Short mmCIF file of C-alpha atoms in Angstrom, two decimals:
data_model
loop_
_atom_site.label_atom_id
_atom_site.label_comp_id
_atom_site.label_asym_id
_atom_site.label_seq_id
_atom_site.Cartn_x
_atom_site.Cartn_y
_atom_site.Cartn_z
CA UNK X 237 35.32 -29.07 29.29
CA UNK X 238 34.22 -26.04 27.28
CA UNK X 239 33.59 -26.52 23.54
CA UNK X 240 36.34 -25.32 21.22
CA UNK X 241 35.84 -22.66 18.57
CA UNK X 242 35.94 -25.43 15.96
CA UNK X 243 33.21 -27.35 17.81
CA UNK X 244 31.06 -24.22 17.97
CA UNK X 245 31.53 -23.56 14.26
CA UNK X 246 30.60 -27.14 13.38
CA UNK X 247 27.48 -26.92 15.54
CA UNK X 248 26.49 -23.63 13.91
CA UNK X 249 26.93 -25.13 10.43
CA UNK X 250 24.81 -28.17 11.39
CA UNK X 251 22.05 -25.89 12.61
CA UNK X 252 22.22 -23.79 9.44
CA UNK X 253 22.11 -26.92 7.28
CA UNK X 254 19.09 -28.20 9.21
CA UNK X 255 17.24 -24.90 8.87
CA UNK X 256 17.96 -24.86 5.13
CA UNK X 257 16.70 -28.43 4.76
CA UNK X 258 13.46 -27.60 6.55
CA UNK X 259 12.97 -24.48 4.47
CA UNK X 260 13.30 -26.54 1.31
CA UNK X 261 11.00 -29.26 2.64
CA UNK X 262 8.41 -26.72 3.71
CA UNK X 263 8.59 -25.08 0.32
CA UNK X 264 8.05 -28.16 -1.82
CA UNK X 265 4.78 -27.35 -3.52
CA UNK X 266 4.03 -24.62 -0.96
CA UNK X 267 5.70 -21.39 -2.07
CA UNK X 268 3.78 -19.37 0.52
CA UNK X 269 5.09 -21.59 3.33
CA UNK X 270 8.65 -21.21 2.13
CA UNK X 271 8.35 -17.42 2.07
CA UNK X 272 6.94 -17.40 5.61
CA UNK X 273 9.67 -19.69 6.96
CA UNK X 274 12.38 -17.54 5.38
CA UNK X 275 11.08 -14.59 7.38
CA UNK X 276 10.85 -16.52 10.66
CA UNK X 277 14.40 -15.92 11.91
CA UNK X 278 14.54 -12.26 10.92
CA UNK X 279 11.57 -10.66 12.62
CA UNK X 280 10.32 -10.16 16.15
CA UNK X 281 6.93 -8.68 15.28
CA UNK X 282 4.67 -10.44 12.81
CA UNK X 283 1.44 -9.18 11.27
CA UNK X 284 -1.31 -10.72 13.39
CA UNK X 285 -1.42 -14.52 12.92
CA UNK X 286 1.66 -14.87 10.70
CA UNK X 287 4.00 -16.22 13.37
CA UNK X 288 1.60 -18.90 14.60
CA UNK X 289 0.70 -20.02 11.08
CA UNK X 290 4.39 -20.26 10.22
CA UNK X 291 5.07 -22.36 13.30
CA UNK X 292 2.19 -24.69 12.53
CA UNK X 293 3.43 -25.38 8.99
CA UNK X 294 7.09 -25.61 9.98
CA UNK X 295 6.47 -28.06 12.83
CA UNK X 296 4.17 -30.16 10.65
CA UNK X 297 7.08 -30.53 8.24
CA UNK X 298 9.53 -31.18 11.09
CA UNK X 299 7.40 -34.00 12.53
CA UNK X 300 6.69 -35.48 9.10
CA UNK X 301 10.35 -35.50 8.04
CA UNK X 302 11.72 -36.57 11.44
CA UNK X 303 13.48 -39.88 11.84
CA UNK X 304 16.23 -40.97 14.21
CA UNK X 305 18.38 -41.96 11.22
CA UNK X 306 17.65 -38.85 9.12
CA UNK X 307 20.86 -36.99 8.33
CA UNK X 308 19.70 -33.61 9.60
CA UNK X 309 18.37 -35.15 12.85
CA UNK X 310 21.57 -37.12 13.43
CA UNK X 311 23.63 -34.00 12.76
CA UNK X 312 21.68 -32.00 15.30
CA UNK X 313 21.92 -34.80 17.87
CA UNK X 314 25.68 -35.08 17.32
CA UNK X 315 26.16 -31.47 18.37
CA UNK X 316 23.76 -31.62 21.34
CA UNK X 317 23.89 -35.12 22.86
CA UNK X 318 26.30 -37.83 23.95
CA UNK X 319 27.14 -40.31 21.20
CA UNK X 320 25.71 -43.25 23.19
CA UNK X 321 22.29 -41.62 23.64
CA UNK X 322 19.52 -42.94 21.42
CA UNK X 323 16.72 -40.83 19.97
CA UNK X 324 13.32 -42.15 20.99
CA UNK X 325 10.98 -39.43 19.81
CA UNK X 326 10.79 -36.03 18.14
CA UNK X 327 12.81 -33.40 19.98
CA UNK X 328 15.27 -35.67 21.77
CA UNK X 329 17.96 -34.29 19.45
CA UNK X 330 17.72 -30.79 20.92
CA UNK X 331 19.50 -31.36 24.24
CA UNK X 332 21.36 -33.97 26.31
CA UNK X 333 18.92 -36.29 28.06
CA UNK X 334 20.45 -35.54 31.47
CA UNK X 335 20.08 -31.81 30.96
CA UNK X 336 16.40 -32.08 30.00
CA UNK X 337 15.71 -34.40 32.93
CA UNK X 338 17.40 -32.01 35.36
CA UNK X 339 15.23 -29.09 34.24
CA UNK X 340 12.03 -31.16 34.32
CA UNK X 341 12.84 -32.60 37.75
CA UNK X 342 13.69 -29.22 39.26
CA UNK X 343 11.01 -27.01 37.73
CA UNK X 344 8.06 -29.25 36.83
CA UNK X 345 8.03 -32.51 38.77
CA UNK X 346 8.85 -30.68 41.99
CA UNK X 347 5.57 -28.77 41.60
CA UNK X 348 3.17 -31.62 40.82
CA UNK X 349 1.71 -34.71 42.46
CA UNK X 350 -0.57 -37.61 41.56
CA UNK X 351 -3.49 -35.27 42.30
CA UNK X 352 -2.38 -32.51 39.92
CA UNK X 353 -4.47 -31.44 36.95
CA UNK X 354 -1.68 -30.46 34.56
CA UNK X 355 -1.55 -28.76 31.18
CA UNK X 356 1.22 -28.35 28.59
CA UNK X 357 1.13 -25.61 25.96
CA UNK X 358 3.24 -26.59 22.97
CA UNK X 359 3.60 -30.30 23.70
CA UNK X 360 5.48 -31.00 20.46
CA UNK X 361 6.31 -34.68 20.05
CA UNK X 362 5.76 -35.51 23.71
CA UNK X 363 9.39 -35.49 24.92
CA UNK X 364 8.44 -33.59 28.10
CA UNK X 365 4.98 -35.05 28.46
CA UNK X 366 6.32 -38.61 28.68
CA UNK X 367 8.21 -37.59 31.85
CA UNK X 368 5.29 -35.69 33.36
CA UNK X 369 2.27 -37.90 32.60
CA UNK X 370 3.15 -40.74 35.02
CA UNK X 371 3.46 -38.21 37.86
CA UNK X 372 0.13 -36.35 37.57
CA UNK X 373 -3.60 -37.10 37.67
CA UNK X 374 -4.18 -35.66 34.20
CA UNK X 375 -2.06 -34.11 31.46
CA UNK X 376 -3.73 -32.02 28.77
CA UNK X 377 -1.51 -31.42 25.73
CA UNK X 378 -2.10 -28.46 23.40
CA UNK X 379 -0.22 -27.75 20.18
CA UNK X 380 -0.74 -25.85 16.91
CA UNK X 381 0.77 -28.70 14.86
CA UNK X 382 -1.39 -31.70 14.10
CA UNK X 383 1.66 -33.72 13.03
CA UNK X 384 3.42 -32.99 16.32
CA UNK X 385 0.33 -34.00 18.26
CA UNK X 386 0.27 -37.29 16.36
CA UNK X 387 3.88 -37.89 17.40
CA UNK X 388 3.00 -37.01 21.01
CA UNK X 389 0.07 -39.46 20.98
CA UNK X 390 2.44 -42.17 19.83
CA UNK X 391 5.04 -41.31 22.49
CA UNK X 392 2.38 -41.27 25.22
CA UNK X 393 0.26 -44.15 23.97
CA UNK X 394 0.87 -46.11 27.17
CA UNK X 395 -0.53 -43.36 29.39
CA UNK X 396 -4.30 -43.33 30.00
CA UNK X 397 -4.46 -39.94 31.70
CA UNK X 398 -3.44 -37.79 28.71
CA UNK X 399 -5.67 -35.79 26.36
CA UNK X 400 -4.70 -33.93 23.19
CA UNK X 401 -6.13 -30.91 21.40
CA UNK X 402 -4.96 -28.96 18.37
CA UNK X 403 -5.52 -25.25 18.83
CA UNK X 404 -4.93 -22.04 16.85
CA UNK X 405 -2.37 -21.04 19.45
CA UNK X 406 -3.85 -17.59 20.11
CA UNK X 407 -2.66 -16.56 16.69
CA UNK X 408 -4.85 -13.46 16.82
CA UNK X 409 -7.14 -11.60 19.18
CA UNK X 410 -10.04 -13.55 17.66
CA UNK X 411 -8.75 -16.67 19.44
CA UNK X 412 -9.04 -15.11 22.91
CA UNK X 413 -11.34 -16.63 25.49
CA UNK X 414 -12.90 -20.07 25.33
CA UNK X 415 -15.15 -21.56 22.67
CA UNK X 416 -16.51 -24.87 21.42
CA UNK X 417 -15.42 -23.97 17.87
CA UNK X 418 -12.82 -26.24 16.26
CA UNK X 419 -9.22 -25.53 17.31
CA UNK X 420 -10.24 -23.16 20.10
CA UNK X 421 -9.65 -23.72 23.79
CA UNK X 422 -12.87 -25.40 24.92
CA UNK X 423 -14.84 -23.92 27.85
CA UNK X 424 -14.01 -26.80 30.20
CA UNK X 425 -10.36 -25.70 30.23
CA UNK X 426 -11.03 -22.31 31.81
CA UNK X 427 -9.35 -22.13 35.26
CA UNK X 428 -9.17 -25.94 35.26
CA UNK X 429 -5.50 -26.60 35.98
CA UNK X 430 -3.28 -26.70 39.05
CA UNK X 431 -0.12 -26.46 36.97
CA UNK X 432 0.59 -25.22 33.43
CA UNK X 433 3.96 -25.42 31.75
CA UNK X 434 5.33 -24.13 28.46
CA UNK X 435 8.72 -25.71 27.74
CA UNK X 436 10.99 -24.09 25.12
CA UNK X 437 8.00 -22.82 23.15
CA UNK X 438 8.16 -19.04 23.48
CA UNK X 439 11.53 -18.95 21.77
CA UNK X 440 9.55 -19.64 18.59
CA UNK X 441 6.96 -16.92 19.20
CA UNK X 442 6.92 -13.26 18.25
CA UNK X 443 6.10 -10.60 20.85
CA UNK X 444 2.36 -10.62 20.10
CA UNK X 445 2.07 -14.40 20.42
CA UNK X 446 4.09 -14.42 23.65
CA UNK X 447 1.81 -11.82 25.21
CA UNK X 448 -1.31 -13.75 24.25
CA UNK X 449 0.23 -16.99 25.49
CA UNK X 450 0.92 -15.45 28.90
CA UNK X 451 -2.70 -14.32 29.12
CA UNK X 452 -3.80 -17.80 28.09
CA UNK X 453 -1.76 -19.43 30.84
CA UNK X 454 -3.41 -17.23 33.42
CA UNK X 455 -6.87 -18.13 32.11
CA UNK X 456 -6.09 -21.87 32.28
CA UNK X 457 -4.87 -21.80 35.87
CA UNK X 458 -6.98 -22.20 38.99
CA UNK X 459 -6.84 -19.24 41.38
CA UNK X 460 -4.01 -20.89 43.33
CA UNK X 461 -2.39 -22.55 40.31
CA UNK X 462 1.26 -22.29 39.35
CA UNK X 463 3.10 -22.18 36.03
CA UNK X 464 6.54 -22.86 34.59
CA UNK X 465 7.78 -21.13 31.44
CA UNK X 466 11.19 -21.84 29.92
CA UNK X 467 12.90 -19.97 27.14
CA UNK X 468 16.37 -18.99 25.99
CA UNK X 469 18.50 -17.02 28.46
CA UNK X 470 22.05 -16.13 27.40
CA UNK X 471 22.81 -15.00 30.96
CA UNK X 472 22.05 -18.39 32.48
CA UNK X 473 25.09 -20.39 33.73
CA UNK X 474 24.56 -23.08 31.08
CA UNK X 475 23.75 -20.57 28.32
#
């Protein structure tokens, strides 16, 4: 059945409370971070690297503060998941497990095999990677947040075919191309992948970062490679 107006209002309040909590957490001792996070929801275009730097700091806080029993996590899960569903790792609270599985099955797993060299941009805490890794030859996880990568390593600790790298996230034009410098995409990744996916990541990017990310995906893919990109779409049947 469709959610009632009351349900929608409760969900909106939970989201607002969560955002406020994260703003406060990000700002403890870091006034600059707090100011950046406060601007995050109100702007589409950011000056150069601002959006990527904001995301890095915000997701570091998110991963550090995350816990299945934390009030703000439980509140988010209550509005997005069935009551009987448990939270196993960071990000599970964002959507019903069946919904996430359906999207991954239809748009990612249908495109890969045990021979696939696969890459994820914005791996977060590994909630998608844990479904993909057992089905591919290799999974390379990239993320701007070191704390999120640590969570992903924990979630995927049983998989031996996964590698992790913290990158700048193409925060500026200076990050273009491939380089052996710290937090750059290393040369061995150029045109190295059969399949690249970016799951619910661009919704957090400004227009500049999205454009650079699209160029990055193309540079990571082999000549016959394929990609999957998901983001918000209010016109989609499920919203």
